[in-house]
XYZ file of C-alpha atoms in Angstrom:
165
model
C 50.235 28.506 -9.864
C 49.961 31.602 -7.698
C 46.167 31.141 -7.537
C 46.662 27.528 -6.376
C 49.053 28.657 -3.603
C 46.675 31.461 -2.585
C 43.706 29.099 -2.395
C 45.827 26.623 -0.413
C 46.825 29.306 2.089
C 43.219 30.422 2.459
C 42.092 26.852 3.135
C 44.838 26.357 5.725
C 43.995 29.726 7.310
C 40.324 28.843 7.556
C 41.253 25.539 9.164
C 43.445 27.255 11.763
C 40.872 29.958 12.525
C 38.055 27.395 12.569
C 40.002 25.243 15.008
C 40.608 28.210 17.284
C 36.933 29.219 17.174
C 35.805 25.635 17.806
C 38.147 25.460 20.779
C 36.363 28.439 22.354
C 32.905 27.184 21.365
C 31.111 26.020 24.546
C 29.099 23.530 22.484
C 32.098 21.866 20.892
C 33.445 18.492 21.986
C 34.696 18.606 25.583
C 38.405 18.043 26.178
C 39.408 14.392 26.077
C 38.909 12.640 29.361
C 36.370 15.039 30.865
C 33.529 12.483 30.640
C 35.909 9.801 31.878
C 36.588 11.898 34.970
C 33.120 10.921 36.210
C 32.558 7.639 37.977
C 30.365 4.950 36.484
C 27.780 5.852 39.116
C 27.886 9.519 38.041
C 27.423 8.600 34.387
C 24.505 6.325 35.302
C 22.930 9.192 37.288
C 23.272 11.507 34.278
C 21.630 8.885 32.049
C 18.779 8.529 34.544
C 18.350 12.316 34.580
C 18.242 12.522 30.774
C 15.635 9.766 30.570
C 13.576 11.409 33.323
C 13.832 14.776 31.529
C 12.604 13.216 28.292
C 9.669 11.584 30.039
C 8.762 14.704 32.016
C 9.126 16.968 28.983
C 6.782 14.825 26.924
C 4.007 15.275 29.504
C 2.545 11.901 28.660
C -1.146 11.233 29.068
C -2.200 8.223 31.191
C -2.699 6.195 27.994
C 0.747 7.194 26.709
C 2.352 6.355 30.082
C 1.421 2.716 29.485
C 3.556 2.760 26.306
C 6.618 4.291 28.007
C 8.286 1.277 29.775
C 9.483 -0.504 26.580
C 10.874 2.802 25.263
C 12.802 3.422 28.474
C 14.115 -0.158 28.489
C 15.331 0.194 24.887
C 17.034 3.527 25.692
C 18.781 1.928 28.668
C 19.831 -1.097 26.590
C 21.321 1.196 23.954
C 23.233 3.120 26.625
C 24.513 -0.099 28.176
C 25.677 -1.315 24.761
C 27.455 1.996 24.135
C 29.289 1.728 27.480
C 30.299 -1.875 26.787
C 31.545 -0.984 23.317
C 33.614 1.912 24.651
C 35.212 -0.366 27.222
C 35.955 -2.998 24.564
C 37.451 -0.342 22.303
C 39.768 0.856 25.075
C 40.867 -2.716 25.817
C 41.337 -3.657 22.164
C 44.349 -1.429 21.689
C 45.626 0.344 18.635
C 44.516 -0.494 15.143
C 48.125 -0.803 13.914
C 48.622 -3.802 16.190
C 46.035 -5.875 14.279
C 44.108 -3.859 11.698
C 41.909 -6.698 10.373
C 40.787 -7.622 13.891
C 40.094 -3.972 14.693
C 38.034 -3.562 11.527
C 36.125 -6.756 12.309
C 35.429 -5.489 15.834
C 34.177 -2.176 14.416
C 31.857 -4.069 12.060
C 30.536 -6.194 14.923
C 29.978 -3.066 17.018
C 28.123 -1.362 14.163
C 25.898 -4.413 13.712
C 25.107 -4.578 17.437
C 24.365 -0.848 17.530
C 22.106 -1.204 14.503
C 20.164 -3.990 16.201
C 19.812 -1.928 19.393
C 18.611 1.079 17.386
C 16.086 -1.117 15.578
C 14.775 -2.315 18.962
C 14.466 1.304 20.103
C 12.594 2.197 16.913
C 10.250 -0.770 17.371
C 9.663 0.035 21.053
C 9.063 3.744 20.446
C 6.790 3.449 17.383
C 3.538 2.808 19.333
C 4.211 5.710 21.704
C 5.368 8.048 18.922
C 2.164 7.373 16.996
C 0.166 8.820 19.908
C 2.260 11.977 20.391
C 0.849 15.332 19.329
C 3.020 17.750 17.301
C 4.168 19.623 20.429
C 5.266 16.388 22.111
C 7.116 15.299 18.970
C 8.970 18.619 18.797
C 9.930 18.402 22.483
C 11.016 14.774 22.038
C 13.488 15.758 19.320
C 15.032 18.472 21.471
C 15.062 16.485 24.713
C 16.536 13.369 23.083
C 19.514 15.219 21.565
C 21.871 14.752 24.530
C 21.223 10.993 24.408
C 22.628 10.626 20.915
C 26.175 10.225 22.127
C 29.510 11.336 20.764
C 29.743 12.104 17.081
C 26.042 11.638 16.530
C 24.744 15.166 16.682
C 24.410 15.453 20.454
C 24.208 18.875 22.065
C 27.990 19.065 22.361
C 28.384 18.958 18.602
C 25.818 21.458 17.357
C 27.563 24.497 15.979
C 24.679 25.592 13.788
C 21.715 27.667 14.734
C 18.183 26.298 14.880
C 17.009 24.956 11.565
C 20.443 25.025 9.949
C 21.969 21.908 8.460
C 25.418 20.514 8.942
């Protein structure tokens, strides 16, 4: 019994210390509302900058440049969908008000996101096939901030390079 209590206290202690460390971690999730403090125009400008950084960092050849427009369009469509889904989530209200409807809405959102991701995969496949290993490595790093909340974006990486979650 004493071992069980000791293990329980250790687990709780790790949780408290981990929470305190994560709070001071500059790469942890920003305080709630910080992103919302920006205007829609600001957020659009940041999205434009991320897309431009990805394109510039890839250093596409003239042949590869011809394959870029569908990739950019798919990235923008995915971002637009994400913004629309966030707005719908805010308007929907709390899950306790109508749990089945909230679950249905989450399922619909997941389906729509899956379709948008499939379109991005289809649009990027021809370009990706032409990238050299250096471009592929840069693409992975430069695309990280575009992943969004809870999807491994730069704000959420607490591990060093090459380490898993």
